[in-house]
């Protein structure tokens, strides 16, 4: 190459750099255009149900300036915008903001309250529910919603037989419209927790003119009856919600909620730090949370989650048919190590299948075995016939991606804890989620790690599926205890709350003694947000209510 | 034989290739262990429900019958519906993710070709010299760079330390241009949206550089050896003897001849790009086919995986078809 | 004098050491004269041809001597000045017509490009000239748009020649122009050369391993062996009375169809490795007239009755 | 008779593309050898002379059954070998050998010279071990590769072209064949060494009493060594006769043209020159009638209509030309 | 032999110039890794699967390369990790060679319909993005050393097949092969004595270039969590595991395994590149 050609190359490189610079730099200005939002004036009249804003100075009617938009980042995704097929946590959260069912939870509690109904009656020993709808219900497009529409929505779920159809099919015998505002639901058998079922999005009314009657409509943005309606939806990219003018209830302070879908937590964290988003929600890495706690511009809001993790022993496979072996392993388990080392304290050790914060919860495992109780474990192992020379061989299975990047470390720590007894030798194995599930179901995996997200908020959902003989076949039909079966069935139909609590306490005692399933930890919920964002309410329902969020602007 | 006849022949020849890939995919998916239905309904379903679903999906039929069904469906252009979550139409899922991958691979392709051409030309012209040696080492070193590590380091430097470039995603949420092609850069230009364009370019910068840098080594090597071979040929000497200037010889004669064999390699290069894109996408949270496929593989979402792989196969076949046709068009010696 | 080559030395710097490919070669060439350079493979004849154009490929280098064309020394010219000479004043035809044309360029464009590289004329004019030239070398005009691979070997060589004469050069260097061709085509090409020489008055340097061919077409012949110019004189003199032992034996080694019951003789041994040439005369290991001094000292260049020879036989 | 060839033909089908195979049933062929007949006596040298593309190399390979003929008959030592299976041919191969043009490509670069020459002995189970090695060393000495021990262990890469060709000759000769096909054995050898290779081949012929089928494009070389010469053009023999007859009295215009095109190392001597136009046509589209008529200076109306047959003009001197009918 | 062998080797290296030095450098890296793998017990200061300190402790005298996400010694894990990757690579390469090479030899030598069928199948697989194929097979087979080896082998069978077949095809057309046939050699003899020795040298080159590629693919698979199960030390997986700390500036759990992946791939790449020249040179000289 001659000097002249070198010159050309250099010039081209410089041009490239300049273009690169401009390509890079304006992304930040672009960000600013989205976050520097218009300001709208909202008149605050009432603050019921919402923690009073810190900066409120007077209770009188004062024009306050709230930011028009709040941007939330999530790493979850919305799978299906059709309530007849939506069956995952995050999609349900969105539905809880754009829709409402007959019942809803009071923010901050696990207490149910009326949603789109004014009132309801239970008849026929818990078999018939008569729902009285509110009179002024309107869908997001302004069309009125009546009992007919609710019936249509519920029947549609049964017709389509999507993933969450069992919420209807397992319980409902028939639905009848009594009048425009009255719906009568007849159940197959009485269920004590049916109001909790009536709170799931599967029971949300949807506009019949927008949804096909017997087909899934996955990208439907017609929405339901809720404080917000969908104005923009780009799958896995962005979801924009704006206030629903036809919502019967209180109008949210924030006009627009933008939800940005991130592929990974780190990106979301950086977006939060750079101000691209106001709120980082599900799910930041433990590392990131502990880092972000140090950031003075951010607030970390912590709440108890209802997500639990546990070890399952297949009691049909030797030597785990031996209760002593299970007890020994339960005793040796070091929950704190896992919570601290892997999750940096972003989860809590759990000592029962019923999560902390839910009624009837008891720390049964802690009472019985303590924590990392090697002495007890050794004693139990010796009783079961094992020693340093004749080690108990354990094959521990985990699944690498379903529960996140941390799973391998969880398995490693369990191995570590058990091997500390000196009498156990753990082989760790893993399988992809589908294989993992199938092998478990076939009863081929002796020790497995699983997690549970509740479908409805009731102790029943944390006990019956695991312990009742008819219901725990997904664990390879491993464990069956007629006494437990009886207690669980009784608790399901008992209408008296105290009676039920009593029964569930008994169940937990038996669980701890038999130890077919050993709880490890309970998730905590974290919202990390800019300091100026208010109204973040976290409760075991695990839903973030967007309609409570607001951000004050100006002085 | 005319070019058109050649194109037709070439298209016919891609059919067995696609069939073989389809069969391979089918075998891998259906014969190896793992039950999609269980993965699909999760832990809460009853055995009866699983049986029912298996029947619904035709998984209880004999294997050969499933195979026939599978081929017939594909022939009809029916990729089926996803088995999990939204049960969305597979084609739609692919169309949601593929443009992202395409944008990334095109970006990576351009970077790798530009870098490779530059380094390869320097090495080829200065063959035997110090510059040549360093370019050769460049090509080997660069190819050995492990994409995730390189990507993470770039993220750390440009994303976290300098805060100059975004570390993940395709565009700032909210700036998406109206979908026409699905390629944000093209769409932003069509919509005349400068903010979208710049955001898309900024997001594309690190991933495409990572992918392109790693694969540029191959081009360095190809361009170098090809150029060296061409420069050693008699006709180049003849050109010099005719008193042509160095630039004309290099650009009009040598480079043109040197690039033709490289053109034939581009089809395979694209396969490498697609493979590299899987790791790049995972590292940069790029919402493309790679992350999508890896996610669905863990759920053994058969229909989607099959659909995606069939799509990959079709795409690879299409690329090699295009490359061959361009080759036949460019090189007068090839008249089939 | 058209061309004066004086004491030319070309060295190749390879990994295994320096190869002296051309050593101390001098000769002159007149206008429209045909000179043959004969030698076996590795004798340095092709390098000499390239060195005349100052076109020795790396790692080769002209280390000494001069090549003067009309008095201008080509070895001292810049690349830019050389560009003006090459093609315009001295043209070259290479051995293999298969590989000497750009496979991606139409043959007509080759000629057009060659013309336009040196003359400021429009493309149309250049094209007109190219068509005339094709006609001149015996290729029909409708092959203007053909690609090289569509032509036979002989036709390609004609294209090369057309390009060589396109700018009316003073000298054509033809490096084994017919080696890859059959005898009948060789004959045709040689006819073409002699016609062009007559028509345009071009001097030709014909490099070949075929002594018989050279004797038939060249006015004077230079015999090269292991980088040295061994003998240089008129073709007829060489045929009648070769001076150098190498030339003598070479003449005996080539079969002649004209002769009945010819006995062929071969030269014993094989050409030396130029990395380690033998001391003294390079030909001494194979020479039938070897004397003790031949193994010790390089023979001097002698002029014997007006003929150049490099051999101890002709005294100091 | 050592070798008799009757009406030998070799047509190579022209590769067709997929579409062509679909559209047309018509097969096209490269008619490399298109019906030639000749015979060779023991110990004789028979030369096939022609330009590139005349089919002379193909003929050589056909005779050795290295490729299968399309039609015709090959009789070797009185035995019809035309349709012998390769397996049955194998034992015969020690009697018929080949020397190639390119000494660089015809030797396995990864085999030592000794191994290469010994291989035929092992293949035909003639000798092994020490005995075989001694035979190889003896052969090396014979072909002038001395000292043989040094060459025995050397790789072809370290030899010059002439030396390699000697190795190839040694390998061909070690089984004492009766027939050796020599395919342009000296055309890639330096001029100064050609005569020595030719002389070596002639010496070995005398010693072993073998015959050469000598393939060359160089009439001068053919003249130097052969008893009998056939001139080939586009897969056919145009003229065939004793060397002396052919050179003294060439009959076919093509032979005459070839002869006159050969440069002669005698400057100034004017010869009768017959100039031909154009180049040899493609063997796919062979001109009708006499295949030479497109270039023939003596062409007349019969030539493009009827194909002339090879006729014996004088005893042992054949020509295929309408001028002589 | 002893000193002679070495001096000849160093001579060859010098002759090959840059390529020679590249080869030696590559060999050194590979040798170091091999030593690491062979003597892991002696080199590693800690048990690679035992928790020995606090999580993500930065490099210090106690933990020269720091600790990982749950407090295991990164250096020990990297040392033991060399074992995992080498075993997987070795097994997969052995598998793909033992299938690809014979098939390629047969297919190339016999030719005809068989060859066309094999080639079509192999070319189809070859044209498909390798990592994606490996991901699919690995995910279906499940994690584990054997399964990972199989999924890598599937990807690289076509490479060996194509290379051997191409080589055989070109060798089959070589004059010396025809010469062997003219000598009366049987097909088996030709394959064994004339074709295979030439193919063998190419295999050595392709082997090392291919192993370089396979290392990156294996690392890619384990990065995606599809290789061996935790807590077996594995570079790609450890890198992935540390990723969640990386952008917080805790680079050591990621960097060290990552650099080892790159170095090992580089080692084989350099070796292959060098071999190519050194062996090629021997052939022509």
Coordinates of C-alpha atoms in Angstrom, one line a residue, chain C:
Chain C
X1 CA 21.4 0.5 -29.5
X2 CA 17.9 -0.1 -28.3
X3 CA 18.8 -2.0 -25.2
X4 CA 22.0 -2.2 -23.3
X5 CA 22.3 -4.6 -20.4
X6 CA 25.4 -4.3 -18.4
X7 CA 26.8 -6.5 -15.7
X8 CA 23.4 -7.4 -14.4
X9 CA 23.2 -9.2 -11.0
X10 CA 19.9 -10.4 -9.5
X11 CA 19.7 -12.1 -6.1
X12 CA 16.9 -13.9 -4.4
X13 CA 17.0 -13.7 -0.6
X14 CA 15.4 -16.9 0.5
X15 CA 15.2 -18.5 3.9
X16 CA 17.9 -21.0 3.0
X17 CA 20.2 -18.2 1.8
X18 CA 21.0 -16.0 -1.1
X19 CA 20.3 -17.4 -4.6
X20 CA 22.2 -15.6 -7.2
X21 CA 19.8 -16.0 -10.1
X22 CA 21.5 -13.8 -12.6
X23 CA 25.2 -13.0 -12.4
X24 CA 27.1 -10.5 -14.5
X25 CA 25.0 -10.7 -17.6
X26 CA 25.7 -8.1 -20.3
X27 CA 24.4 -7.8 -23.9
X28 CA 23.1 -5.3 -26.4
X29 CA 20.1 -5.4 -28.6
X30 CA 19.3 -3.4 -31.7
X31 CA 16.0 -2.3 -33.1
X32 CA 13.9 -5.0 -34.7
X33 CA 16.5 -7.6 -33.7
X34 CA 15.4 -11.0 -32.4
X35 CA 17.5 -12.4 -29.6
X36 CA 17.0 -15.8 -28.1
X37 CA 17.9 -16.6 -24.5
X38 CA 18.3 -20.3 -24.1
X39 CA 18.8 -22.2 -20.9
X40 CA 17.4 -25.1 -18.8
X41 CA 15.0 -24.6 -15.9
X42 CA 16.7 -22.7 -13.2
X43 CA 19.3 -21.2 -15.4
X44 CA 18.1 -17.7 -14.7
X45 CA 16.7 -16.9 -18.1
X46 CA 13.2 -16.0 -16.9
X47 CA 14.6 -13.8 -14.1
X48 CA 16.7 -12.1 -16.7
X49 CA 13.6 -11.4 -18.7
X50 CA 11.9 -9.9 -15.7
X51 CA 15.0 -8.0 -14.6
X52 CA 15.0 -6.2 -17.9
X53 CA 11.7 -4.7 -17.0
X54 CA 12.8 -4.2 -13.5
X55 CA 10.0 -6.5 -12.4
X56 CA 11.9 -9.1 -10.4
X57 CA 9.4 -10.4 -7.8
X58 CA 10.3 -10.3 -4.1
X59 CA 12.3 -11.7 -2.5
X60 CA 14.4 -11.0 -5.6
X61 CA 16.4 -7.8 -6.2
X62 CA 18.6 -6.3 -8.8
X63 CA 21.8 -5.8 -6.8
X64 CA 24.1 -4.5 -9.5
X65 CA 24.3 -3.5 -13.1
X66 CA 22.2 -1.5 -15.4
X67 CA 19.5 -1.9 -18.1
X68 CA 19.4 1.0 -20.5
X69 CA 16.6 1.4 -22.9
X70 CA 17.4 4.2 -25.3
X71 CA 20.0 5.3 -22.8
X72 CA 17.6 5.5 -19.9
X73 CA 18.6 3.3 -17.0
X74 CA 15.5 1.3 -15.9
X75 CA 17.1 0.0 -12.7
X76 CA 17.3 3.6 -11.4
X77 CA 13.8 4.6 -12.2
X78 CA 11.0 5.1 -9.7
X79 CA 8.0 2.8 -9.8
X80 CA 6.1 5.6 -11.4
X81 CA 8.5 6.1 -14.2
X82 CA 8.7 2.4 -14.8
X83 CA 4.9 2.3 -15.1
X84 CA 5.3 4.5 -18.2
X85 CA 7.9 2.2 -19.7
X86 CA 6.2 -1.0 -19.0
X87 CA 3.7 -1.9 -21.6
X88 CA 4.4 1.2 -23.6
X89 CA 8.1 0.8 -24.4
X90 CA 8.7 -2.8 -23.4
X91 CA 5.9 -5.4 -23.5
X92 CA 5.9 -8.9 -22.2
X93 CA 4.4 -12.1 -23.2
X94 CA 4.3 -14.9 -20.7
X95 CA 4.6 -18.7 -20.9
X96 CA 1.2 -19.8 -19.8
X97 CA -1.6 -18.2 -21.7
X98 CA -4.0 -20.0 -19.5
X99 CA -3.1 -18.0 -16.4
X100 CA -1.8 -14.8 -17.9
X101 CA -5.2 -13.2 -18.4
X102 CA -7.5 -12.1 -15.7
X103 CA -10.2 -14.8 -15.7
X104 CA -12.8 -12.3 -14.7
X105 CA -12.2 -9.8 -17.5
X106 CA -13.4 -10.0 -21.1
X107 CA -10.5 -10.2 -23.5
X108 CA -11.4 -7.0 -25.2
X109 CA -11.4 -5.1 -21.9
X110 CA -7.9 -6.4 -21.3
X111 CA -6.7 -4.7 -24.4
X112 CA -8.7 -1.6 -23.8
X113 CA -7.3 -1.4 -20.2
X114 CA -3.8 -1.7 -21.5
X115 CA -4.3 1.0 -24.0
X116 CA -6.0 3.4 -21.6
X117 CA -3.3 2.9 -19.0
X118 CA -0.9 4.7 -21.2
X119 CA -2.8 6.8 -23.6
X120 CA -5.3 9.5 -22.9
X121 CA -8.0 8.4 -25.3
X122 CA -11.7 7.8 -25.0
X123 CA -13.0 4.4 -24.3
X124 CA -14.7 4.2 -27.7
X125 CA -11.4 4.9 -29.4
X126 CA -9.6 2.4 -27.3
X127 CA -12.2 -0.2 -28.1
X128 CA -11.8 0.5 -31.8
X129 CA -8.1 0.1 -31.6
X130 CA -8.6 -3.2 -29.6
X131 CA -10.9 -4.6 -32.3
X132 CA -8.3 -3.7 -35.0
X133 CA -5.6 -5.4 -32.9
X134 CA -7.7 -8.6 -32.5
X135 CA -8.1 -8.7 -36.2
X136 CA -4.4 -8.2 -36.6
X137 CA -3.5 -11.2 -34.5
X138 CA -6.1 -13.3 -36.2
X139 CA -9.0 -13.4 -33.8
X140 CA -12.5 -12.6 -35.1
X141 CA -14.0 -9.4 -33.7
X142 CA -17.1 -11.1 -32.3
X143 CA -14.9 -12.7 -29.6
X144 CA -14.3 -9.2 -28.1
X145 CA -16.7 -10.0 -25.3
X146 CA -15.5 -13.5 -24.6
X147 CA -13.9 -14.4 -21.3
X148 CA -10.4 -16.0 -21.4
X149 CA -11.7 -19.4 -20.5
X150 CA -13.8 -19.5 -23.6
X151 CA -10.7 -19.3 -25.8
X152 CA -8.2 -22.0 -26.8
X153 CA -4.6 -21.8 -25.6
X154 CA -3.3 -20.5 -29.0
X155 CA -6.0 -17.8 -29.1
X156 CA -5.2 -16.7 -25.6
X157 CA -1.6 -16.3 -26.6
X158 CA -2.7 -14.2 -29.6
X159 CA -4.6 -12.0 -27.2
X160 CA -1.5 -11.6 -25.1
X161 CA 0.4 -10.6 -28.2
X162 CA -2.3 -8.2 -29.3
X163 CA -2.0 -6.6 -25.9
X164 CA 1.8 -6.5 -26.2
X165 CA 1.8 -4.7 -29.5
X166 CA -1.2 -2.5 -28.6
X167 CA 1.0 0.5 -27.7
X168 CA 3.6 -0.1 -30.4
X169 CA 6.4 -0.9 -28.1
X170 CA 10.1 -1.0 -29.0
X171 CA 10.7 -4.3 -27.5
X172 CA 8.7 -7.4 -26.6
X173 CA 10.1 -9.9 -24.1
X174 CA 8.5 -13.3 -24.8
X175 CA 9.1 -15.7 -22.0
X176 CA 8.6 -19.3 -23.3
X177 CA 5.6 -18.1 -25.3
X178 CA 4.9 -21.5 -26.9
X179 CA 6.0 -24.0 -24.3
X180 CA 2.4 -24.8 -23.3
X181 CA 1.3 -25.1 -26.9
X182 CA 1.4 -27.9 -29.5
X183 CA 3.9 -27.7 -32.3
X184 CA 1.5 -26.6 -35.0
X185 CA 0.2 -23.8 -32.8
X186 CA 3.7 -22.9 -31.8
X187 CA 4.6 -22.6 -35.5
X188 CA 1.6 -20.3 -36.0
X189 CA 2.5 -18.1 -33.1
X190 CA 6.1 -17.8 -34.2
X191 CA 4.9 -16.8 -37.6
X192 CA 2.8 -14.1 -36.0
X193 CA 5.8 -12.8 -34.1
X194 CA 7.9 -12.6 -37.2
X195 CA 5.2 -10.8 -39.0
X196 CA 4.7 -8.2 -36.3
X197 CA 8.4 -7.7 -36.1
X198 CA 8.5 -7.0 -39.8
X199 CA 5.4 -4.8 -39.7
X200 CA 6.1 -2.8 -36.6
X201 CA 9.9 -3.1 -36.4
X202 CA 9.7 -4.4 -32.8
X203 CA 12.7 -6.0 -31.3
X204 CA 12.1 -9.3 -29.6
X205 CA 13.7 -11.2 -26.8
X206 CA 12.6 -14.8 -27.0
X207 CA 13.3 -16.8 -23.9
X208 CA 13.1 -20.6 -24.4
X209 CA 14.5 -23.9 -23.3
X210 CA 14.2 -25.1 -26.9
X211 CA 17.5 -24.5 -28.7
X212 CA 16.1 -25.8 -32.0
X213 CA 13.3 -23.2 -31.9
X214 CA 15.7 -20.4 -31.1
X215 CA 18.1 -21.4 -33.8
X216 CA 15.2 -21.3 -36.3
X217 CA 13.8 -17.9 -35.4
X218 CA 16.5 -15.8 -33.6
X219 CA 19.2 -13.6 -35.0
X220 CA 21.4 -14.0 -32.1
X221 CA 21.4 -16.3 -29.1
X222 CA 22.4 -16.1 -25.5
X223 CA 23.1 -19.4 -23.8
X224 CA 22.6 -19.3 -20.0
X225 CA 23.7 -21.9 -17.5
X226 CA 23.4 -21.6 -13.7
X227 CA 22.9 -17.8 -13.8
X228 CA 25.8 -17.2 -16.0
X229 CA 25.7 -16.1 -19.6
X230 CA 28.0 -18.7 -21.2
X231 CA 27.9 -17.8 -24.8
X232 CA 26.4 -15.1 -27.0
X233 CA 26.6 -14.9 -30.8
X234 CA 24.8 -15.2 -34.1
X235 CA 22.4 -18.1 -34.4
X236 CA 24.2 -19.4 -37.5
X237 CA 27.6 -19.3 -35.7
X238 CA 26.2 -21.2 -32.8
X239 CA 24.7 -23.8 -35.0
X240 CA 27.8 -24.2 -37.1
X241 CA 30.5 -23.9 -34.5
X242 CA 29.5 -23.6 -30.9
X243 CA 32.3 -22.4 -28.7
X244 CA 31.3 -23.3 -25.1
X245 CA 31.4 -26.9 -24.2
X246 CA 27.8 -26.6 -22.7
X247 CA 26.5 -25.3 -26.0
X248 CA 28.2 -28.0 -27.9
X249 CA 26.8 -30.7 -25.7
X250 CA 23.4 -29.2 -25.7
X251 CA 23.3 -29.2 -29.5
X252 CA 24.2 -32.9 -29.4
X253 CA 21.4 -33.6 -26.9
X254 CA 18.5 -32.3 -29.1
X255 CA 17.0 -34.7 -31.6
X256 CA 16.8 -33.5 -35.1
X257 CA 14.1 -34.8 -37.4
X258 CA 16.2 -33.9 -40.4
X259 CA 19.0 -36.3 -39.5
X260 CA 19.0 -40.0 -40.1
X261 CA 20.3 -42.3 -37.4
X262 CA 21.2 -39.5 -35.1
X263 CA 23.0 -40.4 -32.0
X264 CA 21.8 -38.4 -29.0
X265 CA 24.2 -37.5 -26.3
X266 CA 23.2 -36.3 -22.9
X267 CA 25.2 -34.2 -20.5
X268 CA 26.1 -36.2 -17.5
X269 CA 25.1 -35.0 -14.0
X270 CA 22.5 -32.4 -13.3
X271 CA 22.4 -28.6 -12.9
X272 CA 23.9 -27.3 -9.7
X273 CA 21.9 -26.3 -6.7
X274 CA 22.2 -22.5 -6.7
X275 CA 22.2 -22.3 -3.0
X276 CA 25.6 -24.0 -3.1
X277 CA 27.1 -23.6 -6.6
X278 CA 30.3 -25.5 -7.3
X279 CA 33.5 -23.5 -7.0
X280 CA 35.2 -22.2 -10.1
X281 CA 33.2 -22.7 -13.3
X282 CA 29.6 -23.5 -12.7
X283 CA 29.6 -26.0 -15.5
X284 CA 32.8 -27.8 -14.4
X285 CA 31.2 -30.9 -12.8
X286 CA 29.5 -31.8 -16.1
X287 CA 32.1 -30.5 -18.5
X288 CA 33.9 -32.9 -20.8
X289 CA 36.8 -30.5 -21.3
X290 CA 37.4 -29.8 -17.7
X291 CA 40.8 -28.5 -16.7
X292 CA 42.2 -28.1 -13.2
X293 CA 41.7 -24.3 -13.2
X294 CA 38.0 -24.9 -13.9
X295 CA 37.4 -26.1 -10.4
X296 CA 39.2 -23.2 -8.9
X297 CA 38.4 -19.9 -10.6
X298 CA 35.5 -18.4 -12.3
X299 CA 36.3 -18.2 -16.1
X300 CA 36.7 -14.8 -17.6
X301 CA 34.3 -13.3 -20.2
X302 CA 36.1 -13.5 -23.5
X303 CA 35.5 -12.2 -26.9
X304 CA 36.6 -14.8 -29.4
X305 CA 36.4 -13.7 -33.1
X306 CA 33.7 -11.2 -32.2
X307 CA 31.7 -13.8 -30.2
X308 CA 31.2 -13.7 -26.4
X309 CA 32.1 -16.8 -24.5
X310 CA 32.8 -17.5 -20.8
X311 CA 35.2 -20.5 -20.6
X312 CA 38.8 -21.3 -19.7
X313 CA 39.2 -23.1 -23.0
X314 CA 39.7 -19.7 -24.6
X315 CA 42.5 -18.6 -22.4
X316 CA 42.6 -15.9 -19.7

